[in-house]
mmCIF file of C-alpha atoms in Angstrom:
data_model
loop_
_atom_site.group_PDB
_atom_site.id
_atom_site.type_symbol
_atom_site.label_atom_id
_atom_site.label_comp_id
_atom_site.label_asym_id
_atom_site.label_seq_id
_atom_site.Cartn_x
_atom_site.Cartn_y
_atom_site.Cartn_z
ATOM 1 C CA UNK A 1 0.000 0.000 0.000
ATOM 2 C CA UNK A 2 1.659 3.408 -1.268
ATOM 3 C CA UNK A 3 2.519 6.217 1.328
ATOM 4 C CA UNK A 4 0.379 8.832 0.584
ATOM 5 C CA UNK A 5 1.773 11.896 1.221
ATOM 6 C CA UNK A 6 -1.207 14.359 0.582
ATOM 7 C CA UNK A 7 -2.687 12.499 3.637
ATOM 8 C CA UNK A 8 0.461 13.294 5.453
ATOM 9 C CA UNK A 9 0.736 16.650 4.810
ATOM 10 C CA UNK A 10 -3.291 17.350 5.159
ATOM 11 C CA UNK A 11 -3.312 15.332 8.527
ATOM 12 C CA UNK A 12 -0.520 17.029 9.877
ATOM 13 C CA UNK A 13 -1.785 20.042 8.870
ATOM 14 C CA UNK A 14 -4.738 20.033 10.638
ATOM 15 C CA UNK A 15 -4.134 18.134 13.458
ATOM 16 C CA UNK A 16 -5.464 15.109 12.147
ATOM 17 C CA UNK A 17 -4.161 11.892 13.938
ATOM 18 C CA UNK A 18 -2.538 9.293 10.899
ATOM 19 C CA UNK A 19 -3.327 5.773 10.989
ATOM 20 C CA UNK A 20 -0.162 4.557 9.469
ATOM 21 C CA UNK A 21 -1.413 0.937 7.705
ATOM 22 C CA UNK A 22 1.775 -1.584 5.846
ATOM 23 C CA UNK A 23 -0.787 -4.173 4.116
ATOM 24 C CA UNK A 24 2.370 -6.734 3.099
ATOM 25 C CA UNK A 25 1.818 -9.938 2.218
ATOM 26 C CA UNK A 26 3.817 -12.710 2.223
ATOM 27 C CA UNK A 27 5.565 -14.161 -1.197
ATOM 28 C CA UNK A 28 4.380 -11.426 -2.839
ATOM 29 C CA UNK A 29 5.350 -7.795 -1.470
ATOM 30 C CA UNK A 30 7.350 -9.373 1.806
ATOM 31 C CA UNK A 31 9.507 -12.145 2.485
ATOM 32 C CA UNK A 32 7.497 -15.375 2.817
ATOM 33 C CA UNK A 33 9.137 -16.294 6.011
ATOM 34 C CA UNK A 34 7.513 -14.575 9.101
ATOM 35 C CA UNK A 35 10.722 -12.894 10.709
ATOM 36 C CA UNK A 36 11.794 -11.744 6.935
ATOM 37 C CA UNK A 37 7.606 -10.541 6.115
ATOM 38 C CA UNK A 38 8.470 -8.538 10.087
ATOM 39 C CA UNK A 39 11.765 -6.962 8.700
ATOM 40 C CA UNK A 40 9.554 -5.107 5.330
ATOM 41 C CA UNK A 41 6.577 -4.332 6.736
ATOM 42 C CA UNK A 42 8.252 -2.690 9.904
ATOM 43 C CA UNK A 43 10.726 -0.802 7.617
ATOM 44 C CA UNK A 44 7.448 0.397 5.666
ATOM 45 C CA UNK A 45 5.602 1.724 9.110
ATOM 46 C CA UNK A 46 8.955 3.786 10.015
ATOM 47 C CA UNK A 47 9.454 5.093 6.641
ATOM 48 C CA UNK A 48 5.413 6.796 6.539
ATOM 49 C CA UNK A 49 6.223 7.571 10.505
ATOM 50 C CA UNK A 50 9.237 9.826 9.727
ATOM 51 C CA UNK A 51 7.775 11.100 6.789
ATOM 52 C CA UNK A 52 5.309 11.897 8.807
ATOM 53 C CA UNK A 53 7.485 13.923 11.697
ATOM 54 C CA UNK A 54 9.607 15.832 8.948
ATOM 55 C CA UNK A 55 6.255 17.383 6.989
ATOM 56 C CA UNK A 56 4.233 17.481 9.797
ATOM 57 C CA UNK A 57 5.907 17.518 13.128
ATOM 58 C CA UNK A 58 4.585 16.143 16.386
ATOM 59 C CA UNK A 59 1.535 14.949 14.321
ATOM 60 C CA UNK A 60 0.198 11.773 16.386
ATOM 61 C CA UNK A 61 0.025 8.465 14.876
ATOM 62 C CA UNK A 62 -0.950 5.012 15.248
ATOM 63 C CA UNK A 63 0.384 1.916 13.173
ATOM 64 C CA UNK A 64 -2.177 -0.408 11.812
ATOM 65 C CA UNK A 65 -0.048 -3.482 10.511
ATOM 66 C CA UNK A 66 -2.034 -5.381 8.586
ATOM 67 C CA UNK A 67 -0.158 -8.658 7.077
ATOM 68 C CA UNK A 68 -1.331 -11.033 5.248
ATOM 69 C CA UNK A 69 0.059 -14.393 2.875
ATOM 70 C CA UNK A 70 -0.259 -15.327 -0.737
ATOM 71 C CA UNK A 71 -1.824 -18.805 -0.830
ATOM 72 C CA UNK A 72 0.451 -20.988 -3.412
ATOM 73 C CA UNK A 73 -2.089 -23.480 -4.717
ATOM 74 C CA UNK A 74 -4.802 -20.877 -5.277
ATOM 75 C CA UNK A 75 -3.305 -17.784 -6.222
ATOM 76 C CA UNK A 76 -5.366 -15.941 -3.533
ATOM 77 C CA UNK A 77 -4.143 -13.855 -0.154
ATOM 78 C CA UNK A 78 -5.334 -14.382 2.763
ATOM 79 C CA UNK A 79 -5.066 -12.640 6.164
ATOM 80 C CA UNK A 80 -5.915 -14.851 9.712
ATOM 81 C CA UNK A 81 -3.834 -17.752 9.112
ATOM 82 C CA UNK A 82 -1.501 -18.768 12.457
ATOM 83 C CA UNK A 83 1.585 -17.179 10.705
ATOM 84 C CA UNK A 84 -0.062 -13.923 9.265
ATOM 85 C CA UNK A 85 -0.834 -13.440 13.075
ATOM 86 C CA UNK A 86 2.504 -14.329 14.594
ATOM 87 C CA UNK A 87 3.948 -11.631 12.305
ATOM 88 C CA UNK A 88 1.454 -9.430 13.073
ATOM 89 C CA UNK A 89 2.263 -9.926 17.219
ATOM 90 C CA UNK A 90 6.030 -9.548 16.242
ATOM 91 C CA UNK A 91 5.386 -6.627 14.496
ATOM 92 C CA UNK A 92 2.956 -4.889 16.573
ATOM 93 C CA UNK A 93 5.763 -5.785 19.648
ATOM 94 C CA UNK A 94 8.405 -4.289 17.377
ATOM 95 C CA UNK A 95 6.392 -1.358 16.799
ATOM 96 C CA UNK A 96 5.475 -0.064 20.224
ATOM 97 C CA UNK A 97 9.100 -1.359 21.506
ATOM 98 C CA UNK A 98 11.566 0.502 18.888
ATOM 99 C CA UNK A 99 9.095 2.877 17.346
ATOM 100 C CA UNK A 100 7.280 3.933 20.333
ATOM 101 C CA UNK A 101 3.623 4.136 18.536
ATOM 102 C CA UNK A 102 0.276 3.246 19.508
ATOM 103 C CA UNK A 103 -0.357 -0.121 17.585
ATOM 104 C CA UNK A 104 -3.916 -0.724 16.266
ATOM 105 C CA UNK A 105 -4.298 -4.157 14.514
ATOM 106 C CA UNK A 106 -6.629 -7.269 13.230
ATOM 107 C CA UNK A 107 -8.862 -9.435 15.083
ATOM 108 C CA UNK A 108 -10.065 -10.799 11.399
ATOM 109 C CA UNK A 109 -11.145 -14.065 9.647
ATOM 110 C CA UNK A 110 -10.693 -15.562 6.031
ATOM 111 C CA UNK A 111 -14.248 -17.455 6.530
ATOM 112 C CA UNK A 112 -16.909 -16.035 4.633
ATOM 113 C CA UNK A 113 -19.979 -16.987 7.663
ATOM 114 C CA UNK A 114 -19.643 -16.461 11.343
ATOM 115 C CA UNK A 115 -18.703 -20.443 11.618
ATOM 116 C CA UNK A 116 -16.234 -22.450 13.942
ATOM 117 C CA UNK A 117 -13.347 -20.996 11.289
ATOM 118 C CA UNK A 118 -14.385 -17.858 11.974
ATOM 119 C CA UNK A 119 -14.613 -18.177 16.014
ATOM 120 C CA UNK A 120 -11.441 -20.407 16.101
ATOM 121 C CA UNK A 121 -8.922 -17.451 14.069
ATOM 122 C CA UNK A 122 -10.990 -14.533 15.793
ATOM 123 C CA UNK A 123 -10.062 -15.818 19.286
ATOM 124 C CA UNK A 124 -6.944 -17.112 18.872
ATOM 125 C CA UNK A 125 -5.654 -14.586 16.459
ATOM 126 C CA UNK A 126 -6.918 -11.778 18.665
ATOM 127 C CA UNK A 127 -5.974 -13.041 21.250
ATOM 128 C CA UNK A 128 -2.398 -13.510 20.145
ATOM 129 C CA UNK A 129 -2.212 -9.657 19.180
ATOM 130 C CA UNK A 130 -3.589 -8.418 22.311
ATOM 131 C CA UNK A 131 -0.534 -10.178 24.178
ATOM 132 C CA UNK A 132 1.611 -8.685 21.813
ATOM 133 C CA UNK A 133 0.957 -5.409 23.300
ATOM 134 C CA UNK A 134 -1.903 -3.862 20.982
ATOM 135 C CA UNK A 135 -3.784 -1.118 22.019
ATOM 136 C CA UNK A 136 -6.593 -1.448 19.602
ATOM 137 C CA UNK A 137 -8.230 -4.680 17.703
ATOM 138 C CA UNK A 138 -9.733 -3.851 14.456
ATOM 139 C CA UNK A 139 -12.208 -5.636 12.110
ATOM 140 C CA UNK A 140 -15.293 -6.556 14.142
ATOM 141 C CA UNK A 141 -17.936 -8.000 12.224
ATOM 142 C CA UNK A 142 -15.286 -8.329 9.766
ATOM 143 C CA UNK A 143 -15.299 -11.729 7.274
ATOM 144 C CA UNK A 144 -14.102 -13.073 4.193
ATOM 145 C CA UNK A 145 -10.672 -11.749 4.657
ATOM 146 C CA UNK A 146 -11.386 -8.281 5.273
ATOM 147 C CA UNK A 147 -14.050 -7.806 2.494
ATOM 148 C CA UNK A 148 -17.251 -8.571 4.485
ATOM 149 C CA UNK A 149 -19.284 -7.236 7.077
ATOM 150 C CA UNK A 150 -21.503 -9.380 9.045
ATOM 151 C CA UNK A 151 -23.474 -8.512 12.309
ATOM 152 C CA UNK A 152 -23.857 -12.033 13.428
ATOM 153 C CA UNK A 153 -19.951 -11.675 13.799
ATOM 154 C CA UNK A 154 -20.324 -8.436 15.206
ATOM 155 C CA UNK A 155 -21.747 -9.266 17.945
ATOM 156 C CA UNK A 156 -19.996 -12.041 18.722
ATOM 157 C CA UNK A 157 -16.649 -10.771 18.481
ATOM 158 C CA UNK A 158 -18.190 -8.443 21.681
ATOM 159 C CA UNK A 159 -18.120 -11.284 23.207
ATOM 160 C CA UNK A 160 -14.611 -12.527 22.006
ATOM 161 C CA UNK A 161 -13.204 -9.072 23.075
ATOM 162 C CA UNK A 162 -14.993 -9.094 26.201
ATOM 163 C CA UNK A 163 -13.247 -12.556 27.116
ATOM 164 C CA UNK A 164 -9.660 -11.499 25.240
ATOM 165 C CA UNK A 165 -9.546 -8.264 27.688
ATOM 166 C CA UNK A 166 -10.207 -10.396 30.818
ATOM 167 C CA UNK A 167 -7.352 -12.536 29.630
ATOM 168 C CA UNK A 168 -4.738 -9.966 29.041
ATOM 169 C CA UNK A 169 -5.896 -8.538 32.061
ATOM 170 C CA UNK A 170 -4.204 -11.191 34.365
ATOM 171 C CA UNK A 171 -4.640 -11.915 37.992
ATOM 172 C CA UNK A 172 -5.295 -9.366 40.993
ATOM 173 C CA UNK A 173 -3.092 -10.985 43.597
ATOM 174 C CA UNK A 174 -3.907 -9.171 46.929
ATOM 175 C CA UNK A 175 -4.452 -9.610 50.513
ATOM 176 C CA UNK A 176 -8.231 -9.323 49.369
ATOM 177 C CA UNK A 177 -8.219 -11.757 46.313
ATOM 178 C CA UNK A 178 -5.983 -14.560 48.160
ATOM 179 C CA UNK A 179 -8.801 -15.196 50.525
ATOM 180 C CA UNK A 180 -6.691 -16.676 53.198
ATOM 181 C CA UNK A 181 -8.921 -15.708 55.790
ATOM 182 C CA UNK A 182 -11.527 -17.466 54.126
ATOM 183 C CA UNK A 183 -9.135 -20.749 53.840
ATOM 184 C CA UNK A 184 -7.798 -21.066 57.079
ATOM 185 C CA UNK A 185 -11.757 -20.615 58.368
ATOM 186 C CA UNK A 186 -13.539 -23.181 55.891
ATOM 187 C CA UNK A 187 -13.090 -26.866 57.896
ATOM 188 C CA UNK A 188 -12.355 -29.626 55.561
ATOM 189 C CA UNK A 189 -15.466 -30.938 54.027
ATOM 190 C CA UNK A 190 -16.665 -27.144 54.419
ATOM 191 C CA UNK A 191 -17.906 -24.542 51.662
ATOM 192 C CA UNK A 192 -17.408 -21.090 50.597
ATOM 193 C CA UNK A 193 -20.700 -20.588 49.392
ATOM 194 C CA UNK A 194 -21.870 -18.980 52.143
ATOM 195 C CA UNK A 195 -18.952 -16.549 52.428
ATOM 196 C CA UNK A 196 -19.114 -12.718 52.822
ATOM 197 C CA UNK A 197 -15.833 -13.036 50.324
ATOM 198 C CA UNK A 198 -17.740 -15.183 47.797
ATOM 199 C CA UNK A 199 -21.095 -12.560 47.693
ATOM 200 C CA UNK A 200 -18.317 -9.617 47.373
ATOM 201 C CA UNK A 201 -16.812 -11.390 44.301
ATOM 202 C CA UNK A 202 -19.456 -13.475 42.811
ATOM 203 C CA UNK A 203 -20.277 -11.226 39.565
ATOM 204 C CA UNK A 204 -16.511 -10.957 38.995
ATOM 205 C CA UNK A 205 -16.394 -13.433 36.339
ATOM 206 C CA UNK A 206 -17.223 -12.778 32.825
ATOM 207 C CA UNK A 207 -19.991 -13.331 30.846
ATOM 208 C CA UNK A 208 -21.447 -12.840 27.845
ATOM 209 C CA UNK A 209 -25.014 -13.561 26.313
ATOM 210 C CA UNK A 210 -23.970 -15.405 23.430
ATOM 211 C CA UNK A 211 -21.872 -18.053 25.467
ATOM 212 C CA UNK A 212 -23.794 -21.462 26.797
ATOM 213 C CA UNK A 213 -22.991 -21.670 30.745
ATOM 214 C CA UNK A 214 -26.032 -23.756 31.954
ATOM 215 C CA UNK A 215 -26.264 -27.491 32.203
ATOM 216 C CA UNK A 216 -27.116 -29.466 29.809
ATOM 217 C CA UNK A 217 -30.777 -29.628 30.712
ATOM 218 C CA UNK A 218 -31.481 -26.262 31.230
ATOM 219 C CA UNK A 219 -29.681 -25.773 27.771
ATOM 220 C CA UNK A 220 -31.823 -28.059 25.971
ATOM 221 C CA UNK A 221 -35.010 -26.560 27.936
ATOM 222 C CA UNK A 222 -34.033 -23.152 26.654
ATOM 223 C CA UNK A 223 -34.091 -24.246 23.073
ATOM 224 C CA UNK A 224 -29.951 -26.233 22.617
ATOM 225 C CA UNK A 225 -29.350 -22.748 20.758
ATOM 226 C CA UNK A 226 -25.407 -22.313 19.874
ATOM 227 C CA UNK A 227 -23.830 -19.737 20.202
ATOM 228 C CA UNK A 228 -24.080 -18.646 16.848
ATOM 229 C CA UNK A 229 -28.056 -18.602 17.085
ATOM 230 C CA UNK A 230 -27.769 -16.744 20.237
ATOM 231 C CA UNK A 231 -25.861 -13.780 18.312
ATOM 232 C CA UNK A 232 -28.101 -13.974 15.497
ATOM 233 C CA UNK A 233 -30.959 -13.495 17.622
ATOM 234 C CA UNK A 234 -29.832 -10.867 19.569
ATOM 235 C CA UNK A 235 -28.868 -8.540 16.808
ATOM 236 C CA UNK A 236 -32.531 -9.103 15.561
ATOM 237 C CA UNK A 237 -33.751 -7.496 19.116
ATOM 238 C CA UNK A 238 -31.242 -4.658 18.839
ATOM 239 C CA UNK A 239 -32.525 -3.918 14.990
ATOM 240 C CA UNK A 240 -35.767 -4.126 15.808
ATOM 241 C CA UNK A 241 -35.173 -2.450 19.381
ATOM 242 C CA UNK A 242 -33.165 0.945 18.226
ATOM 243 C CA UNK A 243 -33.966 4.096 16.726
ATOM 244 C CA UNK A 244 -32.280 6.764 14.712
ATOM 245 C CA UNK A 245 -30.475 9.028 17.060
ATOM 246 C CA UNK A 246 -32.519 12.599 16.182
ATOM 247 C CA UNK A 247 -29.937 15.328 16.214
ATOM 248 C CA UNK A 248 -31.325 19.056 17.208
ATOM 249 C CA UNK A 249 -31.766 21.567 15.091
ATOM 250 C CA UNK A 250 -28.464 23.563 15.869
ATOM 251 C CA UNK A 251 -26.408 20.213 14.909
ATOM 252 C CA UNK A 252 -28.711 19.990 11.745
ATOM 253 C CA UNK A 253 -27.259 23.612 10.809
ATOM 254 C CA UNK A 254 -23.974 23.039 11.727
ATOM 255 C CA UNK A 255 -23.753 19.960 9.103
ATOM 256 C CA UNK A 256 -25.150 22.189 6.526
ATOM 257 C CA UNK A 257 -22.839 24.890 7.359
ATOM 258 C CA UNK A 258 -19.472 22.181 7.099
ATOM 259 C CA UNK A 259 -21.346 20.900 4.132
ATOM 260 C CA UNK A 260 -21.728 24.516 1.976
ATOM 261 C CA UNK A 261 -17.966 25.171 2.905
ATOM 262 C CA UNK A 262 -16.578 21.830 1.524
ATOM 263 C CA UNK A 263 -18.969 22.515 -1.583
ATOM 264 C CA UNK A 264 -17.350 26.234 -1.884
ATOM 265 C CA UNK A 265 -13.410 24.897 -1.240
ATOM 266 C CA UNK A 266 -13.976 22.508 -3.864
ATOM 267 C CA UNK A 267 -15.062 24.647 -6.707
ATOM 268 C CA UNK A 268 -12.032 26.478 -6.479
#
């Protein structure tokens, strides 16, 4: 993907933060190998960052590596397989270690339907990048490597993030969270059910609505919906559920206004 200057110069110009993108992929415009693809597409995100800092200095940016792979026996790139992610991580570590920059990457699939493919490189390809030390994931809803957009997903990516951030998140260790009041009290045999400590933490965990926690009973009473059906119907009830956001009058005026002097500048 070119550097494009104009966008440097206009950005920095007007305080507009740049979202610095390398789009490499493997075999083709990098190195097939996943330390050689890091080397390129690193070199590429420096080369737009100083650009950036000699025509518009101190303009903020972010790095949005996005690498992908050329598939040999097809002829077709593709973007969430296990090595396009471990250069990503490598990168994105590289990034915010040498080049100091805010790192927003992928959380993407090459599946076309929100289907096990699509759960199994979401999770474990975002959840490689978050450890890597990004500060945003991109491509929610995302499918078909990049080119689609499906709510379904949407949704249940939530959910994926939701359960990625709790990960990365680690473990509170504290006089509080080690409980050891609670152990040395509970007799063998005993329970912590009944615990103060247990009420004070008991909505710690993490959930999500589109993720089965119930017994298998109570999940066949309710329906034996997946988790896909779960997200599906849930983004019915929020389409059906929301409404257009009605901006005021004043807001209404000031689009117009913007508007009419975009319409004038370009004329010129």
């Amino acid at each position: 993907k070119p550097i494009d200057l104009e966008a440097i110069i206009q950005g920095g110009r007007h305080g507009i933060p740049l979202q610095i993108a390398t789009c490499t992929i493997a075999g083709v415009s990098g190195p097939i190998t996943v330390a050689g693809h890091i080397v390129v597409a690193g070199v590429e995100i420096l080369a737009a960052l100083v650009m950036a800092q000699l025509l518009a200095p101190g303009c903020p940016c972010i790095a949005n590596p996005e690498l992908g792979k050329l598939d040999m026996s097809t002829g077709s790139a593709y973007i969430a397989g296990v090595e396009d992610y471990l250069a990503t991580a490598g990168l994105t570590q590289l990034i915010r270690e040498a080049f100091h920059m805010p790192v927003a990457t992928k959380m993407i699939t090459d599946s076309h339907v929100p289907d096990a493919q699509a759960a199994f490189e979401k999770g474990l390809g975002g959840y490689i990048v978050a450890l890597s030390g990004a500060d945003v994931l991109v491509g929610l809803g995302g499918t078909g490597t990049a080119l689609g957009l499906n709510p379904v997903q949407l949704i249940l990516d939530d959910a994926f993030v939701t359960v990625i951030r709790r990960a990365i998140d680690g473990i509170t260790v504290s006089e509080d969270t080690l409980a050891m009041e609670d152990i040395l009290t509970v007799k063998p045999g005993g329970t912590f059910l009944q615990n103060r400590h247990t009420l004070k933490h008991c909505r710690d965990s993490v959930r999500t609505k589109v993720f089965n926690r119930a017994g298998l009973m109570a999940w066949e009473a309710a329906g034996s919906k997946d988790s896909a059906r779960l997200a599906a119907e849930r983004y019915e009830s929020l389409k059906n559920s929301g409404k257009p956001r009605e901006l005021s009058d004043e807001v209404l005026k000031e689009l117009d206004r913007i508007v009419k002097k975009a319409d004038e500048a370009l004329v010129r």
